[in-house]
Amino acid sequence: MILQAALDEFLAKRTTKVADNIHWLIWLLENPKSPLHLHGACKLKGHDYIHVILDRGQAIEDEAFVIGFTMGNDDRTCIWEKKLFKFIAHWLYPKNDRFTKKHLEIYDRGWEYGQSKLQHFQRIGEFDWNSIDNSLLLKNVKKQFYLI
């Protein structure tokens, strides 16, 4: 499967968030345009690509893993940022987006996986996805990021 087809399939499920529907607190922490964003924040388009190359769906468990991965893959992310995010995601996020203890464990697994890739690439949240040829095979894109 090519990257564009995988992205189209991901977006066709339509449970992805559109920018207008993102709660202000989530925007504040996770959007790179926010003055208070945490390290690992990425644009919505990049976030969708990361879901695709990590073979993650759109459930909250997948969201937890992807956010953990992007934060863990940013060499500037401090432990206090990780703890702050987990606290806010568990206690303050809107009810439908709130992370349970199980989701926080999945977030930690994503964090660890992101950290494990630091020697190959860093700051995937800042990657320019326009530089990737969408007609490439998905497996070749994953190889570029040392994901297979």
JSON list of N, CA and C in Angstrom, two decimals, residues 65-99:
[
{"chain": "A", "resi": 65, "resn": "PHE", "atom": "N", "xyz": [-0.89, 6.43, 22.55]},
{"chain": "A", "resi": 65, "resn": "PHE", "atom": "CA", "xyz": [0.38, 5.91, 22.06]},
{"chain": "A", "resi": 65, "resn": "PHE", "atom": "C", "xyz": [1.09, 6.93, 21.18]},
{"chain": "A", "resi": 66, "resn": "VAL", "atom": "N", "xyz": [0.35, 7.54, 20.26]},
{"chain": "A", "resi": 66, "resn": "VAL", "atom": "CA", "xyz": [0.95, 8.50, 19.32]},
{"chain": "A", "resi": 66, "resn": "VAL", "atom": "C", "xyz": [1.48, 9.73, 20.05]},
{"chain": "A", "resi": 67, "resn": "ILE", "atom": "N", "xyz": [0.71, 10.25, 21.00]},
{"chain": "A", "resi": 67, "resn": "ILE", "atom": "CA", "xyz": [1.18, 11.41, 21.75]},
{"chain": "A", "resi": 67, "resn": "ILE", "atom": "C", "xyz": [2.42, 11.04, 22.57]},
{"chain": "A", "resi": 68, "resn": "GLY", "atom": "N", "xyz": [2.38, 9.87, 23.20]},
{"chain": "A", "resi": 68, "resn": "GLY", "atom": "CA", "xyz": [3.57, 9.41, 23.94]},
{"chain": "A", "resi": 68, "resn": "GLY", "atom": "C", "xyz": [4.77, 9.29, 23.02]},
{"chain": "A", "resi": 69, "resn": "PHE", "atom": "N", "xyz": [4.55, 8.75, 21.83]},
{"chain": "A", "resi": 69, "resn": "PHE", "atom": "CA", "xyz": [5.64, 8.58, 20.87]},
{"chain": "A", "resi": 69, "resn": "PHE", "atom": "C", "xyz": [6.24, 9.92, 20.47]},
{"chain": "A", "resi": 70, "resn": "THR", "atom": "N", "xyz": [5.40, 10.90, 20.11]},
{"chain": "A", "resi": 70, "resn": "THR", "atom": "CA", "xyz": [5.93, 12.18, 19.65]},
{"chain": "A", "resi": 70, "resn": "THR", "atom": "C", "xyz": [6.64, 12.93, 20.78]},
{"chain": "A", "resi": 71, "resn": "MET", "atom": "N", "xyz": [6.09, 12.85, 21.98]},
{"chain": "A", "resi": 71, "resn": "MET", "atom": "CA", "xyz": [6.76, 13.51, 23.10]},
{"chain": "A", "resi": 71, "resn": "MET", "atom": "C", "xyz": [8.07, 12.79, 23.45]},
{"chain": "A", "resi": 72, "resn": "GLY", "atom": "N", "xyz": [8.05, 11.47, 23.43]},
{"chain": "A", "resi": 72, "resn": "GLY", "atom": "CA", "xyz": [9.25, 10.70, 23.74]},
{"chain": "A", "resi": 72, "resn": "GLY", "atom": "C", "xyz": [10.33, 10.86, 22.69]},
{"chain": "A", "resi": 73, "resn": "ASN", "atom": "N", "xyz": [9.92, 11.16, 21.45]},
{"chain": "A", "resi": 73, "resn": "ASN", "atom": "CA", "xyz": [10.88, 11.30, 20.37]},
{"chain": "A", "resi": 73, "resn": "ASN", "atom": "C", "xyz": [11.45, 12.72, 20.26]},
{"chain": "A", "resi": 74, "resn": "ASP", "atom": "N", "xyz": [11.02, 13.60, 21.13]},
{"chain": "A", "resi": 74, "resn": "ASP", "atom": "CA", "xyz": [11.57, 14.96, 21.14]},
{"chain": "A", "resi": 74, "resn": "ASP", "atom": "C", "xyz": [12.63, 15.03, 22.24]},
{"chain": "A", "resi": 75, "resn": "ASP", "atom": "N", "xyz": [13.87, 15.23, 21.83]},
{"chain": "A", "resi": 75, "resn": "ASP", "atom": "CA", "xyz": [14.99, 15.21, 22.78]},
{"chain": "A", "resi": 75, "resn": "ASP", "atom": "C", "xyz": [14.93, 16.35, 23.80]},
{"chain": "A", "resi": 76, "resn": "ARG", "atom": "N", "xyz": [14.03, 17.30, 23.60]},
{"chain": "A", "resi": 76, "resn": "ARG", "atom": "CA", "xyz": [13.91, 18.42, 24.54]},
{"chain": "A", "resi": 76, "resn": "ARG", "atom": "C", "xyz": [12.86, 18.18, 25.62]},
{"chain": "A", "resi": 77, "resn": "THR", "atom": "N", "xyz": [12.08, 17.12, 25.48]},
{"chain": "A", "resi": 77, "resn": "THR", "atom": "CA", "xyz": [11.01, 16.86, 26.43]},
{"chain": "A", "resi": 77, "resn": "THR", "atom": "C", "xyz": [11.60, 16.47, 27.78]},
{"chain": "A", "resi": 78, "resn": "CYS", "atom": "N", "xyz": [11.21, 17.21, 28.80]},
{"chain": "A", "resi": 78, "resn": "CYS", "atom": "CA", "xyz": [11.67, 16.95, 30.16]},
{"chain": "A", "resi": 78, "resn": "CYS", "atom": "C", "xyz": [10.69, 16.03, 30.88]},
{"chain": "A", "resi": 79, "resn": "ILE", "atom": "N", "xyz": [11.17, 15.37, 31.90]},
{"chain": "A", "resi": 79, "resn": "ILE", "atom": "CA", "xyz": [10.31, 14.49, 32.68]},
{"chain": "A", "resi": 79, "resn": "ILE", "atom": "C", "xyz": [9.14, 15.26, 33.27]},
{"chain": "A", "resi": 80, "resn": "TRP", "atom": "N", "xyz": [9.36, 16.50, 33.69]},
{"chain": "A", "resi": 80, "resn": "TRP", "atom": "CA", "xyz": [8.24, 17.26, 34.26]},
{"chain": "A", "resi": 80, "resn": "TRP", "atom": "C", "xyz": [7.16, 17.50, 33.22]},
{"chain": "A", "resi": 81, "resn": "GLU", "atom": "N", "xyz": [7.53, 17.63, 31.93]},
{"chain": "A", "resi": 81, "resn": "GLU", "atom": "CA", "xyz": [6.52, 17.80, 30.87]},
{"chain": "A", "resi": 81, "resn": "GLU", "atom": "C", "xyz": [5.70, 16.53, 30.72]},
{"chain": "A", "resi": 82, "resn": "LYS", "atom": "N", "xyz": [6.38, 15.41, 30.78]},
{"chain": "A", "resi": 82, "resn": "LYS", "atom": "CA", "xyz": [5.69, 14.12, 30.69]},
{"chain": "A", "resi": 82, "resn": "LYS", "atom": "C", "xyz": [4.70, 13.99, 31.85]},
{"chain": "A", "resi": 83, "resn": "LYS", "atom": "N", "xyz": [5.14, 14.29, 33.05]},
{"chain": "A", "resi": 83, "resn": "LYS", "atom": "CA", "xyz": [4.26, 14.18, 34.22]},
{"chain": "A", "resi": 83, "resn": "LYS", "atom": "C", "xyz": [3.11, 15.17, 34.15]},
{"chain": "A", "resi": 84, "resn": "LEU", "atom": "N", "xyz": [3.40, 16.39, 33.70]},
{"chain": "A", "resi": 84, "resn": "LEU", "atom": "CA", "xyz": [2.36, 17.40, 33.56]},
{"chain": "A", "resi": 84, "resn": "LEU", "atom": "C", "xyz": [1.30, 16.95, 32.55]},
{"chain": "A", "resi": 85, "resn": "PHE", "atom": "N", "xyz": [1.77, 16.47, 31.40]},
{"chain": "A", "resi": 85, "resn": "PHE", "atom": "CA", "xyz": [0.82, 16.01, 30.38]},
{"chain": "A", "resi": 85, "resn": "PHE", "atom": "C", "xyz": [-0.06, 14.89, 30.94]},
{"chain": "A", "resi": 86, "resn": "LYS", "atom": "N", "xyz": [0.55, 13.92, 31.59]},
{"chain": "A", "resi": 86, "resn": "LYS", "atom": "CA", "xyz": [-0.21, 12.80, 32.11]},
{"chain": "A", "resi": 86, "resn": "LYS", "atom": "C", "xyz": [-1.24, 13.26, 33.15]},
{"chain": "A", "resi": 87, "resn": "PHE", "atom": "N", "xyz": [-0.86, 14.19, 33.99]},
{"chain": "A", "resi": 87, "resn": "PHE", "atom": "CA", "xyz": [-1.79, 14.72, 34.99]},
{"chain": "A", "resi": 87, "resn": "PHE", "atom": "C", "xyz": [-2.98, 15.40, 34.30]},
{"chain": "A", "resi": 88, "resn": "ILE", "atom": "N", "xyz": [-2.68, 16.28, 33.35]},
{"chain": "A", "resi": 88, "resn": "ILE", "atom": "CA", "xyz": [-3.76, 17.02, 32.68]},
{"chain": "A", "resi": 88, "resn": "ILE", "atom": "C", "xyz": [-4.63, 16.08, 31.85]},
{"chain": "A", "resi": 89, "resn": "ALA", "atom": "N", "xyz": [-4.01, 15.15, 31.12]},
{"chain": "A", "resi": 89, "resn": "ALA", "atom": "CA", "xyz": [-4.77, 14.22, 30.29]},
{"chain": "A", "resi": 89, "resn": "ALA", "atom": "C", "xyz": [-5.67, 13.32, 31.14]},
{"chain": "A", "resi": 90, "resn": "HIS", "atom": "N", "xyz": [-5.24, 13.01, 32.34]},
{"chain": "A", "resi": 90, "resn": "HIS", "atom": "CA", "xyz": [-6.00, 12.12, 33.23]},
{"chain": "A", "resi": 90, "resn": "HIS", "atom": "C", "xyz": [-7.08, 12.86, 34.01]},
{"chain": "A", "resi": 91, "resn": "TRP", "atom": "N", "xyz": [-6.80, 14.08, 34.44]},
{"chain": "A", "resi": 91, "resn": "TRP", "atom": "CA", "xyz": [-7.71, 14.79, 35.34]},
{"chain": "A", "resi": 91, "resn": "TRP", "atom": "C", "xyz": [-8.46, 15.95, 34.71]},
{"chain": "A", "resi": 92, "resn": "LEU", "atom": "N", "xyz": [-7.89, 16.61, 33.70]},
{"chain": "A", "resi": 92, "resn": "LEU", "atom": "CA", "xyz": [-8.47, 17.86, 33.21]},
{"chain": "A", "resi": 92, "resn": "LEU", "atom": "C", "xyz": [-8.99, 17.83, 31.78]},
{"chain": "A", "resi": 93, "resn": "TYR", "atom": "N", "xyz": [-8.54, 16.88, 30.97]},
{"chain": "A", "resi": 93, "resn": "TYR", "atom": "CA", "xyz": [-9.03, 16.82, 29.60]},
{"chain": "A", "resi": 93, "resn": "TYR", "atom": "C", "xyz": [-10.54, 16.61, 29.61]},
{"chain": "A", "resi": 94, "resn": "PRO", "atom": "N", "xyz": [-11.22, 17.03, 28.54]},
{"chain": "A", "resi": 94, "resn": "PRO", "atom": "CA", "xyz": [-12.67, 16.79, 28.45]},
{"chain": "A", "resi": 94, "resn": "PRO", "atom": "C", "xyz": [-12.96, 15.29, 28.59]},
{"chain": "A", "resi": 95, "resn": "LYS", "atom": "N", "xyz": [-14.11, 14.99, 29.12]},
{"chain": "A", "resi": 95, "resn": "LYS", "atom": "CA", "xyz": [-14.46, 13.60, 29.47]},
{"chain": "A", "resi": 95, "resn": "LYS", "atom": "C", "xyz": [-14.19, 12.60, 28.34]},
{"chain": "A", "resi": 96, "resn": "ASN", "atom": "N", "xyz": [-14.58, 12.93, 27.12]},
{"chain": "A", "resi": 96, "resn": "ASN", "atom": "CA", "xyz": [-14.41, 11.98, 26.00]},
{"chain": "A", "resi": 96, "resn": "ASN", "atom": "C", "xyz": [-12.96, 11.81, 25.57]},
{"chain": "A", "resi": 97, "resn": "ASP", "atom": "N", "xyz": [-12.09, 12.73, 25.97]},
{"chain": "A", "resi": 97, "resn": "ASP", "atom": "CA", "xyz": [-10.68, 12.67, 25.58]},
{"chain": "A", "resi": 97, "resn": "ASP", "atom": "C", "xyz": [-9.77, 12.32, 26.75]},
{"chain": "A", "resi": 98, "resn": "ARG", "atom": "N", "xyz": [-10.34, 12.16, 27.91]},
{"chain": "A", "resi": 98, "resn": "ARG", "atom": "CA", "xyz": [-9.56, 11.93, 29.14]},
{"chain": "A", "resi": 98, "resn": "ARG", "atom": "C", "xyz": [-8.90, 10.56, 29.11]},
{"chain": "A", "resi": 99, "resn": "PHE", "atom": "N", "xyz": [-7.66, 10.51, 29.57]},
{"chain": "A", "resi": 99, "resn": "PHE", "atom": "CA", "xyz": [-6.92, 9.25, 29.63]},
{"chain": "A", "resi": 99, "resn": "PHE", "atom": "C", "xyz": [-7.18, 8.55, 30.96]}
]
